[in-house]
């Protein structure tokens, strides 16, 4: 059977993503992990340089996705199926290009954790993320902001004369275009994936890439990798060199033997073949290998503790089964960002397919014998030289212009190409993809003015790179221009000037004041002035009530704005020690918003702040689910401890590390 590519529809129980959060994310929801400088002593020199290299200060210019819930209904998802007589690959171009399924036809085995539901959860840098399959992570430490976003997709001639699928987009956190080419040769057991990241700018750019592969987790699953050492990173944010396969008497290559979630970044010898595999008790499973540039390999496990099991159920449903993640990246660890020089590119080839090995060797006590057996079977199935040859064959095709379009991504790449005149063979960003969010910026680019938005609509997203900031500085002043200019200045870490721009915007004349007041409130919080922030938030919320955008039934965007600003305002009142103001604001919200899990949690926090722990306990007893609970958040356990001496109920136990003393 020759390789075929076809469109398909995948039907899954899915919770809708909801609209974007209209408030610009002037800070990251969780600060990036930072190592104590003393911990860097003794680290490999390149690793020490790249740790903490240009970490994110904000999520700009992207927007948060936090408007989803937990109610799932059968939903049709556009898919692309790549198939030969050995493998069937199901790709979701509308959801970050995720490979949902890798089915090995001769054995009938599913090689990936194929999630039976699509349940967003707050694991991505910008919020919504879902578990399962193979995910392409680009941007910065964490899950990509594109994980639930549509990518451009089209057919491209493959090196063997067949057809491959190209996915591409403009990654906005680092302002870089990238592509992922999926090539399944005829009669091959392995899917080849060619990846290229380009820097079209005149200055270096920090690059982050990790391919995350969710694999089925069973009591007998073992992860094999050609390494004798690893860097252990837990939720205490300590990076420790440990032995492989065991440390502290625990063989951590079996994901279910750990109690709590943890990362193990493997130290592969420089001359070692790059590969990682997850094999079950019978020696069957999936292997991933690559050309040498993709040097890092990692295991993430949820562990067998209550918190990890609760997260598994939260992400995949009660019948979804457990999973672990084996991963491959550009650096040793996910705390690193690798500089990419101006005009240069990173490119490599990955391969994914089935692997079977002698279970007695795989699960024996001799680690060298176990990895040697897996490496030998991988070499038989897909020799290292064949991967290098496939890369050499693919690279000349990376510039081939796409043919039939399968899916359309965002218009942000087209806007950047229009502004910068970038020539990017193989990844065209067509002007036809420019949309409503890009329209004001086309006007600024072509005419030097930023059009005024409707006062009933919240401001749109702000491009924040230096060229756009320069254009905003020379555009006609006004509340709207000063608002966007302040955001671009804030992103550039010129925070004092950003505050001055927002203050000038308030002085410019009649306009909705709440966008500027809210930005100033965030600035006050960041400057350690919670009382002033609470006042500014209260003023912003009051102004919103008179602006005509607070009716949650008018549009999804209006509802998202009310929810987002109400949440931030209540949290600011609590931070300033004003539970009475928080309670008053909560009481004035529509019932449909008050009953959301996030606002039930805010009510419980308010009651505790008022000293009414009995009523706060009643909120817990009535039950609630915080759909956008972030990975690693300890708020549920901390709040429960203030209302009860009883053990934390399973429904609220999402702990990623041992409870504190």
mmCIF file of N, CA, C and O in Angstrom, residues 579-623:
data_model
loop_
_atom_site.group_PDB
_atom_site.id
_atom_site.type_symbol
_atom_site.label_atom_id
_atom_site.label_comp_id
_atom_site.label_asym_id
_atom_site.label_seq_id
_atom_site.Cartn_x
_atom_site.Cartn_y
_atom_site.Cartn_z
ATOM 1 N N UNK A 579 -11.562 41.857 52.435
ATOM 2 C CA UNK A 579 -12.547 40.819 52.111
ATOM 3 C C UNK A 579 -13.964 41.358 51.957
ATOM 4 O O UNK A 579 -14.762 40.780 51.208
ATOM 5 N N UNK A 580 -14.297 42.470 52.646
ATOM 6 C CA UNK A 580 -15.638 43.026 52.496
ATOM 7 C C UNK A 580 -15.860 43.523 51.075
ATOM 8 O O UNK A 580 -16.944 43.323 50.495
ATOM 9 N N UNK A 581 -14.848 44.173 50.482
ATOM 10 C CA UNK A 581 -14.964 44.626 49.099
ATOM 11 C C UNK A 581 -15.052 43.435 48.147
ATOM 12 O O UNK A 581 -15.809 43.462 47.164
ATOM 13 N N UNK A 582 -14.269 42.380 48.429
ATOM 14 C CA UNK A 582 -14.329 41.175 47.599
ATOM 15 C C UNK A 582 -15.713 40.550 47.652
ATOM 16 O O UNK A 582 -16.280 40.165 46.621
ATOM 17 N N UNK A 583 -16.299 40.466 48.846
ATOM 18 C CA UNK A 583 -17.621 39.860 49.001
ATOM 19 C C UNK A 583 -18.675 40.684 48.253
ATOM 20 O O UNK A 583 -19.552 40.124 47.581
ATOM 21 N N UNK A 584 -18.588 42.011 48.345
ATOM 22 C CA UNK A 584 -19.567 42.866 47.677
ATOM 23 C C UNK A 584 -19.494 42.684 46.163
ATOM 24 O O UNK A 584 -20.527 42.625 45.479
ATOM 25 N N UNK A 585 -18.288 42.584 45.645
ATOM 26 C CA UNK A 585 -18.156 42.414 44.204
ATOM 27 C C UNK A 585 -18.695 41.052 43.768
ATOM 28 O O UNK A 585 -19.414 40.946 42.762
ATOM 29 N N UNK A 586 -18.370 40.009 44.529
ATOM 30 C CA UNK A 586 -18.877 38.678 44.201
ATOM 31 C C UNK A 586 -20.400 38.653 44.220
ATOM 32 O O UNK A 586 -21.044 38.051 43.342
ATOM 33 N N UNK A 587 -20.985 39.307 45.205
ATOM 34 C CA UNK A 587 -22.446 39.294 45.336
ATOM 35 C C UNK A 587 -23.132 39.974 44.166
ATOM 36 O O UNK A 587 -24.279 39.649 43.830
ATOM 37 N N UNK A 588 -22.441 40.921 43.523
ATOM 38 C CA UNK A 588 -23.051 41.647 42.417
ATOM 39 C C UNK A 588 -22.905 40.980 41.068
ATOM 40 O O UNK A 588 -23.446 41.478 40.075
ATOM 41 N N UNK A 589 -22.207 39.855 40.997
ATOM 42 C CA UNK A 589 -22.016 39.169 39.726
ATOM 43 C C UNK A 589 -23.234 38.326 39.373
ATOM 44 O O UNK A 589 -23.960 37.857 40.256
ATOM 45 N N UNK A 590 -23.483 38.101 38.079
ATOM 46 C CA UNK A 590 -24.562 37.191 37.687
ATOM 47 C C UNK A 590 -24.368 35.815 38.312
ATOM 48 O O UNK A 590 -23.235 35.349 38.490
ATOM 49 N N UNK A 591 -25.461 35.151 38.622
ATOM 50 C CA UNK A 591 -25.393 33.856 39.295
ATOM 51 C C UNK A 591 -24.583 32.844 38.495
ATOM 52 O O UNK A 591 -23.837 32.034 39.068
ATOM 53 N N UNK A 592 -24.718 32.886 37.166
ATOM 54 C CA UNK A 592 -23.996 31.914 36.337
ATOM 55 C C UNK A 592 -22.492 32.041 36.519
ATOM 56 O O UNK A 592 -21.759 31.051 36.422
ATOM 57 N N UNK A 593 -22.010 33.250 36.785
ATOM 58 C CA UNK A 593 -20.580 33.446 37.029
ATOM 59 C C UNK A 593 -20.228 33.056 38.459
ATOM 60 O O UNK A 593 -19.214 32.394 38.708
ATOM 61 N N UNK A 594 -21.072 33.447 39.414
ATOM 62 C CA UNK A 594 -20.788 33.110 40.818
ATOM 63 C C UNK A 594 -20.700 31.612 41.041
ATOM 64 O O UNK A 594 -19.981 31.142 41.927
ATOM 65 N N UNK A 595 -21.424 30.832 40.235
ATOM 66 C CA UNK A 595 -21.441 29.383 40.432
ATOM 67 C C UNK A 595 -20.283 28.664 39.748
ATOM 68 O O UNK A 595 -20.144 27.446 39.903
ATOM 69 N N UNK A 596 -19.487 29.381 38.990
ATOM 70 C CA UNK A 596 -18.312 28.739 38.399
ATOM 71 C C UNK A 596 -17.349 28.323 39.504
ATOM 72 O O UNK A 596 -17.236 28.977 40.536
ATOM 73 N N UNK A 597 -16.597 27.250 39.243
ATOM 74 C CA UNK A 597 -15.687 26.740 40.261
ATOM 75 C C UNK A 597 -14.673 27.755 40.725
ATOM 76 O O UNK A 597 -14.366 27.858 41.922
ATOM 77 N N UNK A 598 -14.115 28.535 39.795
ATOM 78 C CA UNK A 598 -13.119 29.529 40.173
ATOM 79 C C UNK A 598 -13.708 30.549 41.143
ATOM 80 O O UNK A 598 -13.055 30.970 42.104
ATOM 81 N N UNK A 599 -14.971 30.935 40.938
ATOM 82 C CA UNK A 599 -15.579 31.936 41.811
ATOM 83 C C UNK A 599 -16.090 31.323 43.109
ATOM 84 O O UNK A 599 -16.166 32.011 44.133
ATOM 85 N N UNK A 600 -16.396 30.031 43.098
ATOM 86 C CA UNK A 600 -16.688 29.346 44.357
ATOM 87 C C UNK A 600 -15.422 29.309 45.223
ATOM 88 O O UNK A 600 -15.480 29.491 46.444
ATOM 89 N N UNK A 601 -14.286 29.095 44.589
ATOM 90 C CA UNK A 601 -13.018 29.123 45.312
ATOM 91 C C UNK A 601 -12.745 30.519 45.861
ATOM 92 O O UNK A 601 -12.309 30.671 47.014
ATOM 93 N N UNK A 602 -13.007 31.549 45.060
ATOM 94 C CA UNK A 602 -12.819 32.918 45.545
ATOM 95 C C UNK A 602 -13.741 33.219 46.721
ATOM 96 O O UNK A 602 -13.353 33.910 47.670
ATOM 97 N N UNK A 603 -14.965 32.689 46.681
ATOM 98 C CA UNK A 603 -15.884 32.880 47.809
ATOM 99 C C UNK A 603 -15.316 32.220 49.065
ATOM 100 O O UNK A 603 -15.342 32.813 50.162
ATOM 101 N N UNK A 604 -14.805 30.987 48.926
ATOM 102 C CA UNK A 604 -14.226 30.299 50.078
ATOM 103 C C UNK A 604 -13.034 31.082 50.633
ATOM 104 O O UNK A 604 -12.875 31.216 51.857
ATOM 105 N N UNK A 605 -12.204 31.619 49.765
ATOM 106 C CA UNK A 605 -11.073 32.434 50.227
ATOM 107 C C UNK A 605 -11.554 33.677 50.968
ATOM 108 O O UNK A 605 -10.983 34.075 51.990
ATOM 109 N N UNK A 606 -12.610 34.287 50.436
ATOM 110 C CA UNK A 606 -13.158 35.484 51.079
ATOM 111 C C UNK A 606 -13.702 35.160 52.461
ATOM 112 O O UNK A 606 -13.472 35.896 53.437
ATOM 113 N N UNK A 607 -14.401 34.052 52.575
ATOM 114 C CA UNK A 607 -14.967 33.653 53.863
ATOM 115 C C UNK A 607 -13.863 33.364 54.880
ATOM 116 O O UNK A 607 -13.971 33.737 56.057
ATOM 117 N N UNK A 608 -12.812 32.717 54.441
ATOM 118 C CA UNK A 608 -11.688 32.453 55.350
ATOM 119 C C UNK A 608 -11.060 33.773 55.788
ATOM 120 O O UNK A 608 -10.722 33.963 56.970
ATOM 121 N N UNK A 609 -10.906 34.712 54.850
ATOM 122 C CA UNK A 609 -10.332 36.008 55.200
ATOM 123 C C UNK A 609 -11.193 36.754 56.206
ATOM 124 O O UNK A 609 -10.687 37.527 57.024
ATOM 125 N N UNK A 610 -12.500 36.508 56.172
ATOM 126 C CA UNK A 610 -13.416 37.130 57.122
ATOM 127 C C UNK A 610 -13.486 36.375 58.449
ATOM 128 O O UNK A 610 -14.155 36.819 59.383
ATOM 129 N N UNK A 611 -12.835 35.215 58.508
ATOM 130 C CA UNK A 611 -12.862 34.410 59.723
ATOM 131 C C UNK A 611 -14.020 33.449 59.798
ATOM 132 O O UNK A 611 -14.194 32.763 60.816
ATOM 133 N N UNK A 612 -14.802 33.330 58.743
ATOM 134 C CA UNK A 612 -15.976 32.445 58.737
ATOM 135 C C UNK A 612 -15.581 31.110 58.112
ATOM 136 O O UNK A 612 -15.981 30.767 56.997
ATOM 137 N N UNK A 613 -14.773 30.336 58.852
ATOM 138 C CA UNK A 613 -14.283 29.074 58.299
ATOM 139 C C UNK A 613 -15.392 28.038 58.162
ATOM 140 O O UNK A 613 -15.312 27.151 57.301
ATOM 141 N N UNK A 614 -16.444 28.144 58.974
ATOM 142 C CA UNK A 614 -17.557 27.202 58.857
ATOM 143 C C UNK A 614 -18.251 27.329 57.518
ATOM 144 O O UNK A 614 -18.551 26.319 56.856
ATOM 145 N N UNK A 615 -18.510 28.561 57.083
ATOM 146 C CA UNK A 615 -19.149 28.765 55.784
ATOM 147 C C UNK A 615 -18.210 28.379 54.649
ATOM 148 O O UNK A 615 -18.646 27.859 53.608
ATOM 149 N N UNK A 616 -16.910 28.631 54.833
ATOM 150 C CA UNK A 616 -15.947 28.224 53.811
ATOM 151 C C UNK A 616 -15.919 26.703 53.679
ATOM 152 O O UNK A 616 -15.867 26.166 52.571
ATOM 153 N N UNK A 617 -15.986 26.004 54.813
ATOM 154 C CA UNK A 617 -16.034 24.541 54.770
ATOM 155 C C UNK A 617 -17.288 24.078 54.047
ATOM 156 O O UNK A 617 -17.261 23.100 53.284
ATOM 157 N N UNK A 618 -18.382 24.796 54.215
ATOM 158 C CA UNK A 618 -19.628 24.424 53.535
ATOM 159 C C UNK A 618 -19.484 24.531 52.021
ATOM 160 O O UNK A 618 -20.095 23.754 51.265
ATOM 161 N N UNK A 619 -18.689 25.492 51.560
ATOM 162 C CA UNK A 619 -18.439 25.610 50.118
ATOM 163 C C UNK A 619 -17.727 24.350 49.619
ATOM 164 O O UNK A 619 -18.078 23.786 48.574
ATOM 165 N N UNK A 620 -16.740 23.883 50.361
ATOM 166 C CA UNK A 620 -16.048 22.645 49.986
ATOM 167 C C UNK A 620 -17.011 21.463 50.022
ATOM 168 O O UNK A 620 -17.010 20.613 49.119
ATOM 169 N N UNK A 621 -17.816 21.383 51.059
ATOM 170 C CA UNK A 621 -18.719 20.241 51.201
ATOM 171 C C UNK A 621 -19.747 20.190 50.079
ATOM 172 O O UNK A 621 -20.166 19.102 49.652
ATOM 173 N N UNK A 622 -20.148 21.366 49.587
ATOM 174 C CA UNK A 622 -21.113 21.402 48.488
ATOM 175 C C UNK A 622 -20.482 20.932 47.180
ATOM 176 O O UNK A 622 -21.179 20.463 46.281
ATOM 177 N N UNK A 623 -19.160 21.052 47.076
ATOM 178 C CA UNK A 623 -18.436 20.575 45.901
ATOM 179 C C UNK A 623 -18.283 21.632 44.825
ATOM 180 O O UNK A 623 -19.227 22.364 44.529
#
